[in-house]
Short mmCIF file of C-alpha atoms in Angstrom, two decimals:
data_model
loop_
_atom_site.label_atom_id
_atom_site.label_comp_id
_atom_site.label_asym_id
_atom_site.label_seq_id
_atom_site.Cartn_x
_atom_site.Cartn_y
_atom_site.Cartn_z
CA MET S 2 149.87 128.73 125.52
CA ALA S 3 149.79 125.37 127.16
CA MET S 4 146.32 124.24 127.97
CA LYS S 5 145.23 120.81 129.13
CA LEU S 6 141.61 119.98 128.58
CA ALA S 7 139.76 116.80 129.34
CA ALA S 8 137.26 115.27 126.97
CA SER S 9 133.76 116.46 126.26
CA GLY S 10 132.48 116.32 129.84
CA VAL S 11 134.91 119.03 130.97
CA ALA S 12 133.75 121.79 128.70
CA CYS S 13 130.66 122.52 130.82
CA CYS S 14 132.47 125.15 132.89
CA LEU S 15 133.93 127.09 129.97
CA LYS S 16 132.51 129.26 127.19
CA PRO S 17 131.22 127.04 124.38
CA CYS S 18 132.46 129.31 121.61
CA LEU S 19 136.09 129.17 122.59
CA LEU S 20 137.24 125.58 122.91
CA ALA S 21 137.21 122.47 120.80
CA ASP S 22 134.61 120.72 122.99
CA HIS S 23 132.09 123.47 123.57
CA ARG S 24 129.35 122.25 125.79
CA LEU S 25 129.87 124.09 129.06
CA LEU S 26 128.40 127.44 129.95
CA PRO S 27 130.50 130.33 131.28
CA ALA S 28 130.29 131.61 134.80
CA LYS S 29 128.00 134.62 134.99
CA VAL S 30 129.30 137.82 136.54
CA PRO S 31 126.51 139.50 138.52
CA TYR S 32 125.82 143.07 137.63
CA ARG S 33 123.11 145.65 138.14
CA SER S 34 121.99 147.99 135.45
CA LEU S 35 120.76 151.49 136.16
CA LEU S 36 117.12 150.89 135.40
CA THR S 37 116.79 147.43 136.94
CA SER S 38 118.49 148.14 140.25
CA SER S 39 116.81 147.17 143.48
CA SER S 40 117.33 150.71 144.69
CA PRO S 41 113.90 152.29 145.30
CA ASN S 42 115.11 155.60 143.96
CA SER S 43 116.08 154.16 140.61
CA ARG S 44 112.48 153.24 139.87
CA ARG S 45 111.38 156.81 140.10
CA HIS S 46 113.94 158.15 137.66
CA PHE S 47 114.31 157.55 133.99
CA PRO S 48 115.96 159.31 131.06
CA ILE S 49 114.07 162.29 129.70
CA CYS S 50 114.64 163.45 126.17
CA ASN S 51 114.14 167.16 125.82
CA GLY S 52 113.05 168.70 122.56
CA GLU S 53 110.67 171.23 121.20
CA LYS S 54 107.11 169.96 121.14
CA ARG S 55 105.15 170.26 117.98
CA VAL S 56 101.92 171.81 119.24
CA SER S 57 98.87 171.46 117.07
CA TYR S 58 95.89 173.39 118.36
CA THR S 59 92.95 173.19 116.02
CA ARG S 60 89.46 174.37 116.66
CA THR S 61 86.58 174.64 114.22
CA ALA S 62 84.96 178.02 114.86
CA PRO S 63 81.32 178.72 114.11
CA VAL S 64 80.51 180.95 111.20
CA GLU S 65 79.51 183.69 113.60
CA SER S 66 81.31 183.98 116.94
CA THR S 67 80.17 186.21 119.71
CA GLU S 68 82.62 188.36 121.63
CA GLU S 69 82.14 186.13 124.68
CA GLU S 70 83.02 183.00 122.69
CA LEU S 71 86.12 184.64 121.24
CA GLN S 72 87.26 185.59 124.76
CA GLU S 73 86.75 182.00 125.93
CA ASP S 74 88.84 180.76 123.00
CA SER S 75 91.59 183.22 123.83
CA ASP S 76 91.60 182.26 127.51
CA GLU S 77 91.70 178.56 126.66
CA LEU S 78 94.62 178.98 124.27
CA GLU S 79 96.56 181.05 126.81
CA GLU S 80 95.98 178.44 129.51
CA TYR S 81 97.12 175.65 127.16
CA VAL S 82 100.34 177.46 126.24
CA GLU S 83 101.12 178.10 129.92
CA GLU S 84 100.65 174.41 130.72
CA GLU S 85 102.97 173.43 127.86
CA TYR S 86 105.60 175.90 129.04
CA GLU S 87 105.42 174.63 132.61
CA GLU S 88 105.68 171.04 131.37
CA ASP S 89 108.77 171.85 129.30
CA LEU S 90 110.32 173.64 132.26
CA GLY S 91 109.54 170.67 134.48
CA ASP S 92 111.22 168.34 131.98
CA ASP S 93 114.38 170.46 132.12
CA ILE S 94 114.41 170.31 135.91
CA LEU S 95 113.79 166.55 135.94
CA ALA S 96 116.53 166.02 133.37
CA ASP S 97 119.00 167.89 135.57
CA ASP S 98 117.86 165.87 138.59
CA PHE S 99 118.29 162.65 136.63
CA LYS S 100 121.83 163.57 135.62
CA ASP S 101 122.78 164.13 139.26
CA PHE S 102 121.01 160.93 140.26
CA GLU S 103 122.65 158.92 137.49
CA ASP S 104 126.14 160.07 138.49
CA GLU S 105 125.46 159.27 142.13
CA PHE S 106 123.86 155.90 141.38
CA LEU S 107 126.62 154.72 139.09
CA ASP S 108 129.25 155.77 141.61
CA LYS S 109 127.51 153.91 144.43
CA ASN S 110 127.26 150.75 142.36
CA ASP S 111 130.82 150.60 141.14
CA ASP S 112 130.96 146.95 142.31
CA SER S 113 128.58 145.92 139.53
CA ASP S 114 131.43 145.49 137.05
CA PRO S 115 134.72 146.02 138.91
CA GLN S 116 137.83 146.80 136.93
CA VAL S 117 141.36 146.58 138.28
CA GLY S 118 142.40 149.97 139.63
CA ASP S 119 138.96 151.62 139.42
CA GLY S 120 139.16 152.93 142.98
CA GLY S 121 136.12 150.88 143.98
CA GLY S 122 135.54 147.14 143.94
CA GLY S 123 138.62 146.74 141.75
CA GLY S 124 140.91 148.49 144.23
CA GLY S 125 143.55 151.05 143.38
CA ILE S 126 143.30 154.83 143.23
CA SER S 127 140.86 156.90 141.19
CA LEU S 128 141.05 160.69 141.49
CA ALA S 129 138.37 163.01 140.14
CA GLY S 130 140.91 165.68 139.22
CA THR S 131 139.81 168.19 141.84
CA TRP S 132 142.16 170.69 143.47
CA TRP S 133 142.03 168.83 146.78
CA ASP S 134 142.07 165.10 145.97
CA LYS S 135 145.86 164.61 146.07
CA GLU S 136 146.00 166.22 149.50
CA ALA S 137 143.17 163.96 150.67
CA LEU S 138 145.05 160.91 149.37
CA LYS S 139 148.19 161.97 151.20
CA LEU S 140 146.23 162.31 154.44
CA ALA S 141 144.72 158.84 153.92
CA GLU S 142 148.17 157.32 153.46
CA GLU S 143 149.43 159.11 156.57
CA THR S 144 146.47 157.76 158.52
CA SER S 145 147.22 154.24 157.32
CA HIS S 146 150.87 154.52 158.38
CA SER S 147 149.82 155.77 161.82
CA PHE S 148 148.38 152.32 162.58
CA ASN S 149 151.84 150.74 162.17
CA GLY S 150 150.96 148.54 159.22
CA THR S 151 147.70 147.19 160.63
CA PHE S 152 145.68 148.71 157.80
CA LYS S 153 146.37 149.19 154.12
CA LEU S 154 144.48 151.24 151.57
CA TYR S 155 142.75 148.82 149.22
CA ALA S 156 140.89 151.47 147.22
CA PHE S 157 140.69 155.25 147.25
CA LYS S 158 138.29 157.32 145.16
CA THR S 159 137.33 160.98 145.09
CA LEU S 160 134.22 162.48 143.52
CA VAL S 161 133.59 166.02 142.33
CA ASN S 162 130.82 166.44 144.92
CA SER S 163 133.44 166.52 147.73
CA THR S 164 133.09 162.83 148.55
CA ILE S 165 135.85 160.39 149.47
CA ARG S 166 135.22 156.66 149.19
CA LEU S 167 137.90 154.58 150.81
CA ARG S 168 138.31 150.85 151.39
CA ILE S 169 140.77 149.42 153.87
CA GLU S 170 142.06 145.93 154.46
CA LYS S 171 143.42 144.57 157.71
CA MET S 172 146.84 143.07 157.07
CA SER S 173 146.89 140.97 160.24
CA THR S 174 144.08 138.76 158.90
CA LYS S 175 144.51 136.29 156.06
CA TYR S 176 141.79 137.70 153.86
CA GLY S 177 142.18 141.33 154.92
CA SER S 178 138.65 141.80 156.26
CA PRO S 179 138.41 144.59 158.87
CA THR S 180 135.80 144.56 161.63
CA MET S 181 133.29 147.34 162.21
CA ASP S 182 135.47 148.55 165.09
CA ASP S 183 138.46 148.66 162.74
CA ILE S 184 136.54 150.72 160.19
CA GLU S 185 135.29 153.08 162.89
CA ALA S 186 138.80 153.55 164.30
CA PHE S 187 140.28 154.31 160.90
CA SER S 188 137.40 156.62 159.99
CA SER S 189 137.80 158.63 163.20
CA ALA S 190 141.55 159.03 162.74
CA TYR S 191 141.20 160.03 159.09
CA GLN S 192 138.29 162.38 159.77
CA LEU S 193 140.39 164.21 162.35
CA ARG S 194 143.07 164.90 159.74
CA LEU S 195 140.45 165.98 157.22
CA ASP S 196 138.92 168.41 159.71
CA GLU S 197 142.31 169.96 160.42
CA ALA S 198 143.03 170.27 156.69
CA GLY S 199 139.60 171.78 156.13
CA GLN S 200 140.26 174.47 158.72
CA ALA S 201 143.61 175.17 157.07
CA GLY S 202 141.91 175.50 153.68
CA THR S 203 143.91 172.76 151.94
CA ILE S 204 140.74 170.74 151.30
CA PRO S 205 137.02 171.63 151.39
CA ASN S 206 135.55 171.79 154.89
CA ASP S 207 132.44 169.85 153.87
CA ILE S 208 134.03 166.55 152.80
CA THR S 209 131.81 163.45 152.94
CA LEU S 210 133.79 160.37 153.98
CA GLU S 211 132.76 156.77 153.32
CA VAL S 212 134.99 153.96 154.64
CA SER S 213 134.33 150.27 154.03
CA SER S 214 135.99 146.87 153.56
CA PRO S 215 137.26 145.55 150.20
CA GLY S 216 134.11 143.42 149.82
CA VAL S 217 133.39 139.70 149.73
CA GLU S 218 134.13 139.49 146.00
CA ARG S 219 137.16 141.73 145.99
CA VAL S 220 139.48 141.84 143.01
CA VAL S 221 142.67 139.83 143.47
CA ARG S 222 145.88 141.54 142.44
CA VAL S 223 147.83 139.48 139.91
CA PRO S 224 150.25 137.89 140.57
CA GLU S 225 151.07 139.13 144.07
CA GLU S 226 147.83 138.05 145.77
CA LEU S 227 147.17 134.76 143.99
CA GLU S 228 148.93 132.65 146.62
CA ARG S 229 147.22 134.58 149.42
CA PHE S 230 143.78 133.50 148.23
CA LYS S 231 144.80 130.09 146.94
CA ASP S 232 142.26 128.22 149.08
CA ARG S 233 139.35 130.40 147.97
CA PRO S 234 137.33 129.88 144.76
CA MET S 235 137.99 132.67 142.29
CA TYR S 236 136.19 134.00 139.27
CA VAL S 237 138.76 134.16 136.47
CA ARG S 238 138.41 135.90 133.13
CA TYR S 239 141.26 135.07 130.77
CA SER S 240 142.26 135.26 127.14
CA ILE S 241 143.02 132.26 124.95
CA MET S 242 144.15 131.76 121.40
CA ASN S 243 141.60 130.28 119.04
CA LYS S 244 143.93 128.35 116.75
CA GLU S 245 141.23 127.66 114.16
CA LYS S 246 140.42 131.35 113.69
CA GLY S 247 143.82 132.69 114.65
CA THR S 248 142.25 135.18 117.05
CA VAL S 249 142.50 135.90 120.75
CA GLN S 250 139.22 135.45 122.61
CA GLU S 251 138.11 135.55 126.22
CA ALA S 252 136.70 132.82 128.44
CA ASP S 253 135.82 132.70 132.11
CA GLY S 254 134.93 130.37 134.93
CA VAL S 255 135.11 129.79 138.67
CA PHE S 256 138.30 127.96 139.59
CA ASN S 257 140.68 127.09 142.40
CA LEU S 258 144.35 127.93 142.02
CA ILE S 259 146.42 124.74 142.06
CA SER S 260 149.89 126.15 141.54
CA LEU S 261 151.72 129.35 140.63
CA ASP S 262 155.15 129.28 139.00
CA LEU S 263 156.74 132.72 139.04
CA GLN S 264 159.77 131.47 137.12
CA SER S 265 157.86 130.25 134.09
CA LEU S 266 155.09 132.82 134.76
CA HIS S 267 152.37 130.19 134.49
CA CYS S 268 149.50 129.19 136.77
CA THR S 269 147.40 126.05 136.96
CA TRP S 270 143.68 126.07 137.78
CA ALA S 271 141.03 123.45 138.62
CA ILE S 272 137.26 123.68 138.42
CA ALA S 273 136.00 124.86 141.80
CA ASP S 274 133.48 122.72 143.65
CA VAL S 275 130.91 125.50 144.02
CA LYS S 276 127.17 125.69 143.50
CA LEU S 277 127.50 127.47 140.15
CA ASN S 278 129.67 124.73 138.64
CA ARG S 279 127.56 121.94 140.14
CA GLN S 280 124.46 123.41 138.53
CA LYS S 281 126.20 123.34 135.17
CA ALA S 282 127.25 119.75 135.66
CA GLY S 283 123.61 118.77 136.21
CA LYS S 284 120.89 119.57 138.72
CA GLY S 285 121.59 117.96 142.07
CA ARG S 286 124.81 116.34 140.88
CA GLN S 287 128.31 116.58 142.23
CA LEU S 288 131.28 117.27 139.99
CA SER S 289 132.35 114.15 138.15
CA LYS S 290 135.80 112.65 138.59
CA LYS S 291 136.70 113.88 135.12
CA LEU S 292 135.76 117.43 136.05
CA ARG S 293 137.62 117.25 139.35
CA GLN S 294 140.77 116.10 137.56
CA TRP S 295 140.56 118.70 134.79
CA ARG S 296 143.32 121.32 134.77
CA LEU S 297 143.81 124.64 133.00
CA LEU S 298 147.36 125.91 132.45
CA LEU S 299 147.63 129.61 131.66
CA PRO S 300 150.38 132.18 131.38
CA ILE S 301 149.97 134.85 134.05
CA ASP S 302 149.66 137.61 131.46
CA ALA S 303 146.56 135.87 130.05
CA LEU S 304 144.61 136.69 133.22
CA ARG S 305 142.30 139.62 132.55
CA LEU S 306 140.39 139.71 135.84
CA VAL S 307 140.56 137.63 139.00
CA ARG S 308 138.22 138.18 141.94
CA LEU S 309 136.97 136.15 144.85
CA HIS S 310 133.82 134.15 144.27
CA CYS S 311 131.10 134.04 146.91
CA ASP S 312 129.14 130.80 146.70
CA SER S 313 125.53 131.67 147.48
#
C-alpha cells in the first residue's frame, strides 16, 4: 500500500496507534446507545433481570400467642406473599414490554452506527424474512420505475411488526436529496399499491409505511459514488498495514477526495478543512500549510466505510 505522510504535524488527524508519527486523534463517529438516548421513552425503560426471589420472613413469636395474634400473623404473611407474587408478575410484564421497546428503539436508531447494506443509514436492502417482504420490495421497485427514473431506492427495510422503512433519493439532484413534496408523492403512489395488495391478500392489510431521505450523513457507495460526492467532506474508515507488527489495523478521519483512479484502483485523500480537524490542529487555529498539503494514497479495497460528514 502506497501511503504518503508528512512529518509529525500531519498525524493529528489520524489514529495515534497506527502510524509512525502518532500524535493526531481520530475522527469520532457519533452514536447513541440505548440507555443514553435523548428519546424520552428510553429513560423510562431499563433491563430487568428475572429470577426467583429468596424470601426470608422471620418473626420472633412470644412464648404464648393468642388466637387473635396468630390470625394477624397469618394475614400478614398472606398479604406479603401476594405482594411478592404481584411484583414478580409485574417484572415479567415489564420485561416483555422492554423487549418490544428495545427492538423498536434499535430499529429507529439504525443511523447510530450505519453499515453498508443494512437497509437503513447504510443503504441497501434488509428483509426480515416475513412471507410478504419480497412482494413489498417488488411493489416499491415498481413504484420507483413509475416515476421514470426520478427516484431511486436508497434503502429498503422490513420489520416483523408489519413495518416498511424506505429511503429514496432524487436522481435529478446532485446529492440525491428529495423534497418533502417528493417524499409525499412517492409515499402516496407506493401506499396505493400496498392497499391494493393488501386487499388481494398478498401482503398484510395493516402495513405501516415510513418514507424518508437518505440522510445528511448518508453512506457513500464505493467506488461508484466517490466522484459524485467529491466536493463534500467524507468520513473515511480504512485499513492499513502496520509494518512493524505485521498486522492490518484500522484508522479513520474526515477527508476530501482528491482523485480516483479506477485503472490502478487507488484513491487519494486530503485532510478536510472542517471544524473537527481544525479543533485537533489547535483551538481557534486554521489548518497549517503542512496539513493542507498532506495526502493519503489508498487502494480502493482498503476503504471499510465512507459516509458524508456534516460539519456542525
